[in-house]
Coordinates of C-alpha atoms in Angstrom, one line a residue:
Chain A
M1 CA 42.7 -208.8 7.4
S2 CA 40.2 -211.4 7.9
K3 CA 36.5 -210.6 7.8
P4 CA 34.8 -211.1 11.1
K5 CA 32.5 -214.0 11.3
R6 CA 28.8 -213.3 11.1
E7 CA 25.7 -215.0 10.1
P8 CA 25.0 -214.5 6.4
V9 CA 22.1 -212.1 5.9
K10 CA 19.8 -212.7 3.0
L11 CA 19.2 -209.4 1.2
V12 CA 16.1 -208.9 -0.8
P13 CA 15.3 -205.9 -3.0
V14 CA 12.3 -203.8 -2.0
P15 CA 10.3 -201.7 -4.4
S16 CA 12.2 -198.4 -3.7
V17 CA 15.5 -199.9 -5.1
N18 CA 16.8 -200.2 -1.6
I19 CA 18.2 -203.3 -0.2
I20 CA 17.0 -204.4 3.2
P21 CA 17.9 -207.5 5.1
E22 CA 15.3 -210.2 4.9
R23 CA 14.6 -210.1 8.6
D24 CA 13.5 -206.5 8.4
V25 CA 11.4 -206.7 5.2
D26 CA 7.9 -206.8 6.6
K27 CA 8.5 -204.1 9.2
T28 CA 8.4 -200.4 8.6
P29 CA 11.9 -199.2 7.8
I30 CA 13.4 -197.2 10.6
L31 CA 14.5 -194.5 8.2
E32 CA 13.0 -193.7 4.9
V33 CA 14.5 -190.8 3.0
S34 CA 13.0 -189.6 -0.3
H35 CA 14.3 -187.0 -2.7
L36 CA 16.3 -185.3 0.0
G37 CA 18.3 -182.3 -1.2
I38 CA 19.9 -179.2 0.2
D39 CA 21.4 -176.1 -1.5
F40 CA 23.9 -173.8 0.0
G41 CA 23.4 -170.7 -2.0
G42 CA 24.0 -171.8 -5.5
L43 CA 25.8 -175.0 -4.5
T44 CA 23.7 -178.2 -4.4
A45 CA 25.5 -180.3 -1.7
V46 CA 23.0 -183.2 -1.7
D47 CA 20.5 -183.9 -4.4
D48 CA 17.7 -186.5 -4.8
F49 CA 19.0 -188.7 -2.0
N50 CA 16.8 -191.8 -1.5
M51 CA 17.4 -194.4 1.1
A52 CA 15.6 -196.8 3.4
I53 CA 17.2 -198.6 6.4
G54 CA 15.8 -201.7 8.0
R55 CA 15.1 -201.8 11.7
T56 CA 18.3 -203.8 12.5
E57 CA 20.3 -203.1 9.4
I58 CA 23.9 -201.9 9.3
A59 CA 24.1 -199.6 6.4
G60 CA 27.1 -197.9 4.9
L61 CA 27.4 -194.5 3.3
I62 CA 30.6 -194.2 1.3
G63 CA 32.0 -191.8 -1.3
P64 CA 35.0 -189.7 -2.1
N65 CA 35.9 -186.7 0.0
G66 CA 33.4 -183.9 -0.3
A67 CA 30.7 -186.1 -1.7
G68 CA 28.2 -184.9 0.8
K69 CA 28.2 -187.8 3.3
T70 CA 28.4 -185.7 6.4
T71 CA 25.9 -183.3 5.0
V72 CA 23.5 -186.2 4.8
F73 CA 24.1 -186.9 8.5
N74 CA 23.6 -183.3 9.3
L75 CA 20.3 -183.3 7.3
L76 CA 19.1 -186.4 9.1
T77 CA 19.9 -184.8 12.5
K78 CA 18.5 -181.5 11.5
V79 CA 21.7 -179.6 11.9
Y80 CA 20.8 -178.4 8.4
H81 CA 17.2 -178.2 7.3
P82 CA 16.6 -179.8 3.9
T83 CA 15.7 -177.7 1.0
R84 CA 13.8 -180.6 -0.6
G85 CA 12.5 -184.0 0.3
T86 CA 11.2 -185.8 3.3
I87 CA 12.8 -187.8 6.1
M88 CA 10.5 -190.4 7.7
L89 CA 11.7 -191.8 10.9
D90 CA 9.9 -194.9 12.0
G91 CA 7.0 -193.9 9.7
R92 CA 6.8 -190.4 11.1
D93 CA 7.8 -187.3 9.2
T94 CA 10.5 -185.3 10.8
G95 CA 9.9 -182.1 8.8
G96 CA 9.9 -179.0 11.0
M97 CA 11.7 -180.7 13.9
N98 CA 15.0 -179.6 15.4
T99 CA 18.0 -181.6 16.4
I100 CA 16.7 -182.1 20.0
Q101 CA 13.3 -183.4 18.9
V102 CA 14.9 -185.7 16.3
N103 CA 17.2 -187.1 19.0
K104 CA 14.3 -187.7 21.3
M105 CA 12.6 -189.6 18.4
G106 CA 15.6 -191.9 18.2
I107 CA 18.5 -190.6 16.0
A108 CA 21.8 -190.5 17.8
R109 CA 25.1 -189.6 16.2
T110 CA 28.8 -189.3 16.6
F111 CA 31.0 -186.7 14.9
Q112 CA 33.8 -186.9 12.4
N113 CA 35.9 -184.5 14.5
I114 CA 35.4 -185.9 18.0
R115 CA 33.1 -183.7 20.0
L116 CA 33.3 -184.9 23.6
F117 CA 32.8 -182.9 26.7
K118 CA 36.5 -182.9 27.3
D119 CA 36.7 -181.3 30.7
L120 CA 34.1 -183.7 32.2
T121 CA 34.7 -187.2 33.3
V122 CA 33.9 -190.2 31.1
L123 CA 31.0 -191.1 33.4
D124 CA 29.6 -187.5 33.1
N125 CA 29.8 -187.7 29.4
V126 CA 27.7 -190.8 29.3
L127 CA 25.3 -189.4 31.9
I128 CA 24.7 -186.3 29.7
G129 CA 23.8 -188.8 27.0
L130 CA 21.3 -190.3 29.4
H131 CA 19.9 -186.8 30.2
N132 CA 16.4 -187.5 28.7
E133 CA 16.3 -190.9 30.3
M134 CA 16.0 -189.3 33.7
D135 CA 12.9 -187.4 34.5
Y136 CA 13.2 -185.7 37.9
H137 CA 12.6 -182.0 37.7
L138 CA 14.5 -178.9 38.7
G139 CA 13.1 -178.6 42.2
G140 CA 13.6 -182.2 42.9
A141 CA 17.2 -181.9 41.9
I142 CA 17.9 -178.8 44.1
L143 CA 16.0 -180.2 47.1
R144 CA 17.3 -183.7 46.5
F145 CA 14.0 -185.5 46.4
P146 CA 14.0 -189.3 46.5
A147 CA 13.2 -189.3 42.8
Y148 CA 16.7 -187.7 42.3
W149 CA 18.5 -190.4 44.1
K150 CA 16.6 -193.2 42.3
A151 CA 17.0 -191.7 38.8
E152 CA 20.7 -190.9 39.4
R153 CA 21.4 -194.4 40.7
I154 CA 19.7 -196.1 37.8
A155 CA 21.4 -193.8 35.3
K156 CA 24.9 -194.4 36.8
Q157 CA 24.3 -198.1 36.6
R158 CA 23.2 -197.8 33.1
A159 CA 26.1 -195.6 32.2
L160 CA 28.6 -198.2 33.6
E161 CA 26.8 -200.9 31.7
L162 CA 27.1 -199.0 28.4
L163 CA 30.7 -198.3 29.1
S164 CA 31.3 -202.0 29.6
I165 CA 30.4 -202.7 26.0
F166 CA 33.8 -201.2 25.1
D167 CA 35.4 -202.4 28.4
M168 CA 35.7 -198.8 29.5
Q169 CA 34.1 -199.0 32.9
D170 CA 37.4 -198.6 34.6
M171 CA 38.0 -195.3 33.0
A172 CA 34.8 -193.8 34.2
G173 CA 36.5 -191.3 36.5
N174 CA 39.0 -190.1 34.0
L175 CA 38.6 -186.8 32.1
A176 CA 37.3 -187.5 28.6
G177 CA 40.0 -185.3 27.1
S178 CA 42.7 -187.4 28.7
L179 CA 41.7 -190.6 26.9
P180 CA 43.6 -192.0 24.0
Y181 CA 42.2 -191.2 20.6
G182 CA 40.6 -194.6 20.0
A183 CA 38.9 -194.5 23.4
Q184 CA 37.5 -191.1 22.7
R185 CA 35.9 -192.4 19.5
R186 CA 34.4 -195.3 21.5
L187 CA 33.2 -193.0 24.2
E188 CA 31.4 -190.9 21.7
I189 CA 29.5 -194.1 20.5
V190 CA 28.7 -194.9 24.2
R191 CA 27.4 -191.4 24.8
A192 CA 25.2 -191.7 21.6
L193 CA 23.9 -195.1 22.8
G194 CA 22.9 -193.4 26.1
T195 CA 20.2 -191.4 24.3
N196 CA 18.5 -194.7 23.6
P197 CA 18.4 -194.4 19.8
A198 CA 16.6 -196.5 17.2
L199 CA 19.1 -195.4 14.6
L200 CA 22.8 -194.7 15.3
L201 CA 24.7 -192.6 12.9
L202 CA 28.5 -193.1 13.1
D203 CA 30.6 -190.6 11.2
E204 CA 33.9 -192.2 10.4
P205 CA 34.1 -194.4 13.5
A206 CA 37.4 -196.0 12.5
A207 CA 39.2 -192.8 11.5
G208 CA 42.7 -192.8 13.0
M209 CA 42.4 -196.4 14.3
N210 CA 45.0 -199.0 13.6
P211 CA 43.9 -202.3 11.9
S212 CA 43.5 -204.3 15.1
E213 CA 41.5 -201.5 16.7
T214 CA 39.3 -201.4 13.5
S215 CA 38.6 -205.1 13.6
E216 CA 37.7 -204.8 17.2
L217 CA 35.4 -201.9 16.3
M218 CA 33.7 -204.0 13.6
E219 CA 32.9 -206.7 16.1
N220 CA 31.6 -204.1 18.5
I221 CA 29.4 -202.4 16.0
Q222 CA 27.8 -205.8 15.3
K223 CA 27.6 -206.5 19.0
I224 CA 25.8 -203.2 19.5
R225 CA 23.3 -204.0 16.7
D226 CA 22.7 -207.5 18.1
T227 CA 22.2 -206.5 21.7
F228 CA 20.2 -203.3 21.2
Q229 CA 18.4 -204.4 18.1
I230 CA 18.9 -201.0 16.4
A231 CA 19.8 -199.8 13.0
I232 CA 23.3 -198.4 12.4
M233 CA 24.3 -196.2 9.5
L234 CA 28.0 -195.4 9.1
I235 CA 30.2 -193.2 7.0
E236 CA 33.6 -194.8 6.6
H237 CA 36.6 -194.7 4.3
D238 CA 38.0 -197.9 5.6
M239 CA 36.8 -200.4 2.9
N240 CA 37.6 -203.4 5.0
L241 CA 35.1 -202.2 7.6
V242 CA 32.5 -201.2 5.2
M243 CA 32.6 -204.3 3.0
G244 CA 32.9 -206.5 6.1
I245 CA 29.9 -205.4 8.1
C246 CA 27.6 -203.3 6.1
E247 CA 24.6 -205.1 4.7
G248 CA 23.5 -202.4 2.4
I249 CA 25.8 -199.8 1.0
C250 CA 25.0 -196.5 -0.6
V251 CA 27.7 -194.7 -2.7
L252 CA 27.5 -190.9 -3.0
N253 CA 29.5 -188.7 -5.4
Y254 CA 29.0 -185.0 -5.8
G255 CA 25.9 -185.1 -3.7
K256 CA 24.2 -187.8 -5.8
V257 CA 23.7 -191.4 -5.2
I258 CA 25.6 -193.3 -7.9
A259 CA 25.1 -196.9 -6.6
K260 CA 23.2 -198.9 -4.0
G261 CA 23.4 -202.5 -3.1
T262 CA 25.4 -205.1 -1.2
A263 CA 29.1 -205.1 -0.9
E264 CA 29.6 -207.4 -3.9
E265 CA 27.3 -205.4 -6.1
I266 CA 29.1 -202.2 -5.1
Q267 CA 32.5 -203.6 -5.8
D268 CA 31.5 -204.6 -9.3
N269 CA 29.6 -201.5 -10.1
P270 CA 31.6 -199.7 -12.9
K271 CA 30.3 -196.3 -11.8
V272 CA 31.7 -196.8 -8.3
I273 CA 35.0 -198.0 -9.7
E274 CA 35.1 -195.0 -11.9
A275 CA 34.3 -192.5 -9.1
Y276 CA 36.1 -194.1 -6.2
L277 CA 37.5 -197.6 -6.1
G278 CA 38.9 -197.4 -9.6
K279 CA 41.4 -194.8 -8.6
K280 CA 42.5 -197.0 -5.7
K281 CA 43.0 -200.0 -8.0
E282 CA 45.3 -198.0 -10.2
E283 CA 47.3 -196.9 -7.3
N284 CA 47.6 -200.4 -6.1
Chain B
M1 CA 41.7 -194.2 38.2
S2 CA 38.3 -195.5 38.7
I3 CA 35.3 -193.6 40.1
N4 CA 36.1 -193.1 43.7
K5 CA 33.8 -195.1 45.9
K6 CA 32.1 -193.0 48.5
I7 CA 32.9 -194.3 51.9
I8 CA 30.7 -191.9 53.9
P9 CA 27.1 -192.7 52.9
M10 CA 25.1 -190.0 51.2
P11 CA 22.7 -188.6 53.8
L12 CA 25.6 -188.4 56.3
R13 CA 27.7 -186.3 53.9
Y14 CA 25.0 -183.7 53.9
I15 CA 24.5 -183.9 57.6
I16 CA 28.3 -183.4 58.2
N17 CA 28.3 -180.3 56.1
A18 CA 25.1 -178.9 57.6
V19 CA 26.4 -179.5 61.2
L20 CA 29.7 -177.8 60.4
F21 CA 28.1 -174.9 58.7
G22 CA 25.6 -174.5 61.6
A23 CA 28.5 -174.6 64.1
F24 CA 30.3 -171.9 62.0
L25 CA 27.2 -169.7 62.0
Y26 CA 26.7 -170.2 65.7
I27 CA 30.3 -169.4 66.8
M28 CA 30.7 -166.5 64.5
N29 CA 27.3 -165.1 65.5
H30 CA 28.3 -165.4 69.1
I31 CA 31.6 -163.7 68.6
I32 CA 30.1 -160.8 66.7
S33 CA 27.1 -160.3 69.0
S34 CA 29.4 -160.4 72.1
G35 CA 31.3 -157.5 70.6
I36 CA 34.8 -159.1 70.5
I37 CA 35.1 -157.9 66.9
S38 CA 34.5 -154.2 66.2
K39 CA 31.5 -153.2 64.4
Y40 CA 33.6 -152.1 61.4
Y41 CA 35.0 -155.6 61.0
S42 CA 31.7 -157.4 61.5
G43 CA 30.5 -155.1 58.7
V44 CA 33.3 -156.2 56.5
I45 CA 32.4 -159.8 57.2
S46 CA 28.8 -159.2 56.1
L47 CA 30.1 -157.5 52.9
I48 CA 32.3 -160.6 52.3
G49 CA 29.2 -162.7 52.5
I50 CA 27.4 -160.5 50.0
Y51 CA 30.3 -160.7 47.5
I52 CA 30.5 -164.5 47.9
I53 CA 26.9 -164.7 46.8
L54 CA 27.6 -162.4 43.9
A55 CA 30.7 -164.3 42.8
V56 CA 29.2 -167.7 43.2
S57 CA 26.1 -166.6 41.2
L58 CA 28.1 -165.1 38.4
N59 CA 30.2 -168.3 38.3
V60 CA 27.0 -170.1 37.2
A61 CA 26.9 -168.0 34.0
T62 CA 30.6 -167.7 33.4
G63 CA 32.2 -170.8 34.8
Y64 CA 29.5 -173.4 34.3
L65 CA 27.5 -172.1 31.4
G66 CA 30.6 -170.6 29.7
Q67 CA 29.2 -167.3 28.7
L68 CA 30.6 -163.9 29.6
P69 CA 27.9 -161.6 30.9
L70 CA 29.1 -158.1 32.0
G71 CA 25.9 -156.9 33.5
H72 CA 25.9 -158.6 36.8
A73 CA 25.6 -155.3 38.7
G74 CA 22.4 -154.7 36.7
F75 CA 20.8 -157.7 38.3
M76 CA 22.2 -156.7 41.7
V77 CA 20.8 -153.2 41.5
I78 CA 17.3 -154.6 40.6
G79 CA 17.4 -156.8 43.7
A80 CA 18.7 -153.9 45.8
Y81 CA 16.1 -151.4 44.8
T82 CA 13.2 -153.9 45.0
S83 CA 14.2 -155.0 48.4
A84 CA 14.9 -151.4 49.6
I85 CA 11.6 -150.1 48.4
I86 CA 9.7 -152.9 50.1
M87 CA 11.7 -152.4 53.3
K88 CA 11.0 -148.7 53.4
S89 CA 7.3 -149.2 53.0
V90 CA 6.9 -151.7 55.9
A91 CA 6.3 -150.6 59.4
A92 CA 9.4 -150.1 61.5
G93 CA 8.4 -152.8 63.9
S94 CA 8.2 -155.6 61.4
T95 CA 11.3 -155.1 59.4
G96 CA 12.9 -158.3 60.7
V97 CA 10.0 -160.4 59.5
A98 CA 9.7 -158.6 56.2
F99 CA 13.3 -158.7 55.2
P100 CA 13.5 -162.3 53.9
F101 CA 10.4 -161.7 51.8
A102 CA 11.9 -158.5 50.5
L103 CA 15.1 -160.4 49.6
L104 CA 13.1 -163.1 47.8
A105 CA 11.1 -160.4 45.9
G106 CA 14.4 -158.8 44.9
G107 CA 15.7 -162.1 43.7
I108 CA 12.6 -163.0 41.8
L109 CA 12.4 -159.7 40.0
A110 CA 16.1 -159.9 39.1
G111 CA 15.4 -163.4 37.9
V112 CA 12.5 -162.1 35.7
F113 CA 14.9 -159.5 34.2
G114 CA 17.4 -162.3 33.7
L115 CA 14.8 -164.2 31.7
I116 CA 13.8 -161.1 29.7
I117 CA 17.4 -160.3 28.9
G118 CA 18.5 -163.9 28.7
I119 CA 16.2 -165.1 25.9
P120 CA 17.5 -162.7 23.3
A121 CA 21.0 -162.4 24.7
L122 CA 21.8 -166.1 24.7
R123 CA 21.3 -166.3 20.9
L124 CA 24.6 -164.5 20.8
R125 CA 28.0 -165.8 21.8
G126 CA 31.2 -164.5 23.3
D127 CA 32.0 -160.9 22.7
Y128 CA 28.5 -160.1 21.4
L129 CA 26.8 -161.4 24.5
A130 CA 29.3 -159.5 26.7
I131 CA 28.5 -156.2 24.9
L132 CA 24.8 -156.8 25.1
T133 CA 24.8 -157.6 28.8
L134 CA 27.1 -154.6 29.4
G135 CA 24.5 -152.5 27.6
F136 CA 21.8 -154.0 29.7
G137 CA 23.6 -153.1 33.0
E138 CA 24.1 -149.5 31.8
I139 CA 20.5 -149.2 30.8
I140 CA 19.3 -150.2 34.2
R141 CA 21.7 -147.8 35.9
V142 CA 20.7 -144.9 33.6
I143 CA 17.0 -145.6 34.0
L144 CA 17.3 -145.5 37.8
L145 CA 19.4 -142.4 37.6
N146 CA 16.7 -140.5 35.6
I147 CA 13.4 -141.8 36.8
D148 CA 11.9 -140.4 40.0
N149 CA 8.6 -142.1 40.1
V150 CA 7.0 -145.2 38.8
L151 CA 3.3 -145.1 37.8
G152 CA 2.9 -142.0 39.9
F153 CA 4.5 -143.4 43.1
T154 CA 7.7 -141.8 44.1
L155 CA 9.9 -144.9 44.4
T156 CA 13.3 -144.5 43.0
N157 CA 14.2 -140.9 43.6
G158 CA 16.4 -140.7 40.5
A159 CA 20.0 -139.5 41.0
A160 CA 19.4 -138.9 44.7
G161 CA 18.9 -142.6 45.2
L162 CA 17.3 -144.2 48.2
Q163 CA 18.1 -143.2 51.7
K164 CA 17.3 -144.3 55.2
I165 CA 16.8 -148.0 54.2
P166 CA 16.4 -150.0 57.3
K167 CA 19.8 -151.6 58.1
T168 CA 18.5 -155.1 58.5
T169 CA 21.4 -157.1 57.1
T170 CA 23.1 -158.9 59.9
F171 CA 25.9 -161.5 59.9
L172 CA 23.4 -164.3 60.4
I173 CA 21.0 -163.5 57.6
T174 CA 23.8 -162.8 55.2
F175 CA 25.5 -166.1 55.8
I176 CA 22.3 -168.1 55.9
C177 CA 21.8 -166.7 52.4
V178 CA 25.4 -167.7 51.5
G179 CA 24.6 -171.2 52.7
I180 CA 21.4 -171.4 50.7
T181 CA 23.1 -170.1 47.6
I182 CA 26.0 -172.4 47.7
F183 CA 23.7 -175.4 48.6
A184 CA 21.2 -174.7 45.8
I185 CA 23.9 -174.1 43.1
H186 CA 25.8 -177.1 44.2
T187 CA 22.9 -179.4 44.1
L188 CA 21.7 -177.9 40.8
M189 CA 25.1 -178.5 39.2
K190 CA 25.4 -182.1 40.5
S191 CA 22.2 -183.2 38.8
R192 CA 21.1 -183.9 35.2
H193 CA 20.2 -180.2 34.8
G194 CA 23.6 -179.1 36.0
R195 CA 25.3 -181.5 33.7
A196 CA 23.2 -180.2 30.8
I197 CA 24.5 -176.7 31.6
L198 CA 28.1 -177.9 31.7
S199 CA 27.7 -179.7 28.4
I200 CA 26.7 -176.4 26.8
R201 CA 30.0 -174.9 28.0
E202 CA 31.9 -177.9 26.7
N203 CA 30.4 -178.3 23.3
E204 CA 27.0 -176.9 22.3
I205 CA 26.6 -179.0 19.1
A206 CA 27.3 -182.2 20.9
A207 CA 24.9 -181.2 23.7
E208 CA 22.1 -180.8 21.1
A209 CA 23.0 -184.1 19.6
C210 CA 22.5 -185.6 23.0
G211 CA 19.0 -184.3 23.1
I212 CA 19.7 -181.4 25.5
N213 CA 17.5 -178.4 25.0
T214 CA 20.3 -175.8 24.9
T215 CA 18.1 -172.7 24.8
Y216 CA 16.3 -173.8 27.9
Y217 CA 19.4 -174.6 29.9
K218 CA 21.2 -171.5 28.8
T219 CA 18.2 -169.4 30.0
L220 CA 18.0 -171.4 33.2
G221 CA 21.7 -170.8 34.0
F222 CA 21.2 -167.1 33.3
V223 CA 18.1 -166.8 35.4
V224 CA 19.7 -168.7 38.4
S225 CA 22.6 -166.4 38.1
A226 CA 20.4 -163.3 38.1
F227 CA 18.2 -164.5 40.9
F228 CA 21.0 -164.9 43.4
A229 CA 22.6 -161.6 42.3
G230 CA 19.2 -160.0 43.1
I231 CA 19.3 -161.5 46.6
A232 CA 22.8 -160.3 47.1
G233 CA 21.6 -156.8 46.0
G234 CA 18.9 -156.9 48.6
L235 CA 21.4 -157.8 51.3
F236 CA 23.7 -155.0 50.1
A237 CA 20.8 -152.5 50.3
G238 CA 20.2 -153.6 53.9
Y239 CA 23.9 -153.4 54.7
I240 CA 24.7 -150.0 53.3
G241 CA 21.5 -148.2 54.0
I242 CA 21.8 -145.8 51.1
L243 CA 21.5 -146.7 47.4
S244 CA 22.6 -144.5 44.6
P245 CA 22.5 -145.7 41.0
S246 CA 26.1 -144.6 40.3
D247 CA 27.4 -147.3 42.7
F248 CA 26.2 -150.0 40.3
G249 CA 28.0 -149.1 37.2
F250 CA 30.1 -151.1 34.8
M251 CA 33.0 -151.3 37.3
K252 CA 30.9 -153.2 39.8
S253 CA 30.2 -155.9 37.2
I254 CA 33.9 -156.0 36.4
E255 CA 34.8 -156.3 40.1
I256 CA 32.6 -159.4 40.5
L257 CA 33.9 -160.9 37.2
V258 CA 37.5 -160.4 38.5
M259 CA 36.6 -162.4 41.6
V260 CA 35.3 -165.3 39.5
V261 CA 38.2 -165.3 37.0
L262 CA 40.7 -165.0 39.8
G263 CA 39.2 -167.9 41.7
G264 CA 38.9 -170.1 38.6
M265 CA 35.9 -170.1 36.3
G266 CA 33.9 -173.2 37.2
S267 CA 35.2 -173.6 40.7
M268 CA 32.8 -172.8 43.5
I269 CA 35.5 -172.8 46.2
G270 CA 37.6 -170.6 44.0
S271 CA 34.8 -168.0 43.8
V272 CA 34.2 -168.2 47.5
L273 CA 37.8 -167.7 48.5
S274 CA 38.6 -165.0 45.9
A275 CA 35.5 -163.1 46.9
T276 CA 36.6 -163.3 50.5
V277 CA 40.2 -162.2 49.8
L278 CA 39.3 -159.5 47.3
T279 CA 36.7 -158.0 49.6
A280 CA 38.9 -158.2 52.7
L281 CA 42.1 -157.0 51.0
P282 CA 41.2 -153.4 50.2
E283 CA 39.9 -153.1 53.8
L284 CA 43.0 -154.6 55.3
L285 CA 45.2 -152.4 53.1
R286 CA 43.4 -149.3 54.2
S287 CA 46.5 -148.3 56.3
F288 CA 48.5 -148.0 53.1
E289 CA 45.7 -146.1 51.5
R290 CA 48.0 -144.8 48.7
Y291 CA 49.2 -148.1 47.5
R292 CA 46.3 -150.4 48.0
M293 CA 44.9 -150.3 44.5
V294 CA 48.5 -151.0 43.3
V295 CA 48.7 -154.1 45.4
Y296 CA 45.3 -155.2 44.4
S297 CA 46.1 -154.9 40.7
L298 CA 49.5 -156.4 41.1
I299 CA 47.9 -159.5 42.7
L300 CA 45.6 -159.9 39.7
V301 CA 48.5 -159.5 37.2
I302 CA 50.6 -162.0 39.0
V303 CA 47.8 -164.6 39.3
M304 CA 47.0 -164.2 35.6
I305 CA 50.6 -164.7 34.6
F306 CA 51.3 -167.8 36.7
K307 CA 47.8 -169.4 36.8
P308 CA 45.7 -168.2 33.9
S309 CA 42.9 -170.6 34.6
G310 CA 42.5 -169.0 38.0
L311 CA 43.7 -170.1 41.4
F312 CA 41.6 -173.2 41.5
G313 CA 40.9 -173.9 37.8
T314 CA 37.8 -176.0 37.7
Y315 CA 38.7 -177.9 40.9
D316 CA 36.0 -178.1 43.5
F317 CA 36.5 -178.8 47.1
S318 CA 34.4 -181.5 48.9
L319 CA 34.9 -181.9 52.6
N320 CA 33.6 -185.4 52.4
S321 CA 35.9 -186.5 49.6
L322 CA 38.7 -185.2 51.8
L323 CA 37.4 -187.3 54.7
D324 CA 37.0 -190.3 52.4
K325 CA 40.6 -189.9 51.3
L326 CA 41.8 -189.6 54.9
I327 CA 39.9 -192.7 55.9
L328 CA 41.3 -194.6 52.9
L329 CA 44.8 -193.4 53.8
F330 CA 44.3 -194.5 57.4
K331 CA 43.0 -197.9 56.4
G332 CA 45.7 -198.3 53.8
K333 CA 48.4 -197.6 56.3
R334 CA 46.9 -200.1 58.7
K335 CA 46.9 -202.7 56.0
N336 CA 50.4 -201.9 55.0
G337 CA 51.4 -202.1 58.6
Q338 CA 49.8 -205.5 58.9
K339 CA 51.5 -206.7 55.7
N340 CA 54.9 -205.5 57.0
N341 CA 54.3 -207.4 60.2
E342 CA 53.4 -210.5 58.3
I343 CA 56.5 -210.2 56.2
K344 CA 58.6 -209.7 59.4
E345 CA 57.0 -212.7 61.0
G346 CA 57.7 -214.7 57.9
A347 CA 61.3 -213.6 57.8
E348 CA 61.7 -214.6 61.5
K349 CA 60.3 -218.0 60.9

């Protein structure tokens, strides 16, 4: 499979061993995680996790099954509260916040096992994502004040616009549960975009997709980054996707970061080969 | 399928519904006041209205919010007692004026209790919430059964209950309340707040990830449900004239729940129709007194076997969408007709 065309990004190392695209260097990183860790009873799921993501970076988080990748996402979105460490979002500490507050501050996510509102229409799914973008209050909704009509009209337009990224505006009236698998994954991304994030977390966006769908997804992820100017962090097992679009990659094994760098650096890193890619090579 | 374009513009849709509802009220009120229908049947019609409010309000908590509260009669009895006590204390001449305020007070107090019980209860899920709300309903009933006076005032009369409550519930006021309930719940559900409530039913984790304050919206759904149950309770007090705590036991909650489940959880039209049928049926079957509960139960069993999601599932009826479809159909036919003519003409040439 050919790698999608994109402008080469110059990567420069920053003091905290992270790699950030040059265009983002002088700006505050959107996400700065230091010494993040969580214990479940006696089990340390994630330990001493450090990472910084530039404002418009596409970052990858890879690692073998059970390495703690989704746990990192759950920590970032406060589904779990970290035992140790700090998460700085856009220079602000998210300690003590909950999922909702973190979402309002700008982290949106998708789920590994799709979590759509299955019995609602595609449009309603996106409108729920746009919930906090509308501001009319309860009384205004029940009595149908002009503010209601205005906000709903704008939100609907916005929802259709967002759906058109994936060319899904014609499916707006369908039930989300009736969509094919790939479309459900795309809808989840659209719903997440509706919350107007600064950082989008994608948990295995290409899982269950065929190669042509995956390459389309790669283009779309870049398109999203370019149009919305947001940072995207993704967990993925599809190496073509990760190596193709991720500017910085972080490899996790047994809850610990074993390597960080660009795609080339990761591919050549003996630790990574040992933990992860090495196995694959032997199989091949 | 794309999102259906609305042919009838928005304000007109509301006006059509309002006019039709107004016409229904006027005609029915005329029929009842002229005495064509016996007093017994007009009473049954009022009772149907009360049960519609109860079912539609419970549907907010079960169908839309996706919880299973079993204490709806508890909210109803709070509304009933509040309204009855107010009505008994006002002068005989001004009962008509005071009644709407008494209803509102009953609704608000029930809503307050909904809030008090809702905040701790909604941390629980499924069976646990059902048991907690069941316990709440029983507590209310037992308290009313055992307490004669509140703060020195003889208000509730314990097991004897309240008697000689002014019978102020008429067809008109009942169905105006029905209209308000349905309108308010409909407009609530078709807004960002309503969608937030639905998203909790669908997937709570995803709802939180979308930035929806799930605790707030769960409580909101619960309070709205309790508020309208309180209003229905007030209407019931004015309808029946006598309140005794034992009428509002666990079975009353189940009765309302059955209506919602039978009609389809999450369907307003389902709640309305099944409340109508299930209230009217026992009255209509009075002539076969002995078998009526058998027939009633049998209907429930049959519906649950053949349509477990309830008669209407989550389908909701919209008069205007129906009109839209009819207009489209009509237009479509005309276009097809024109096409056929063109084809014919072409063939002739």
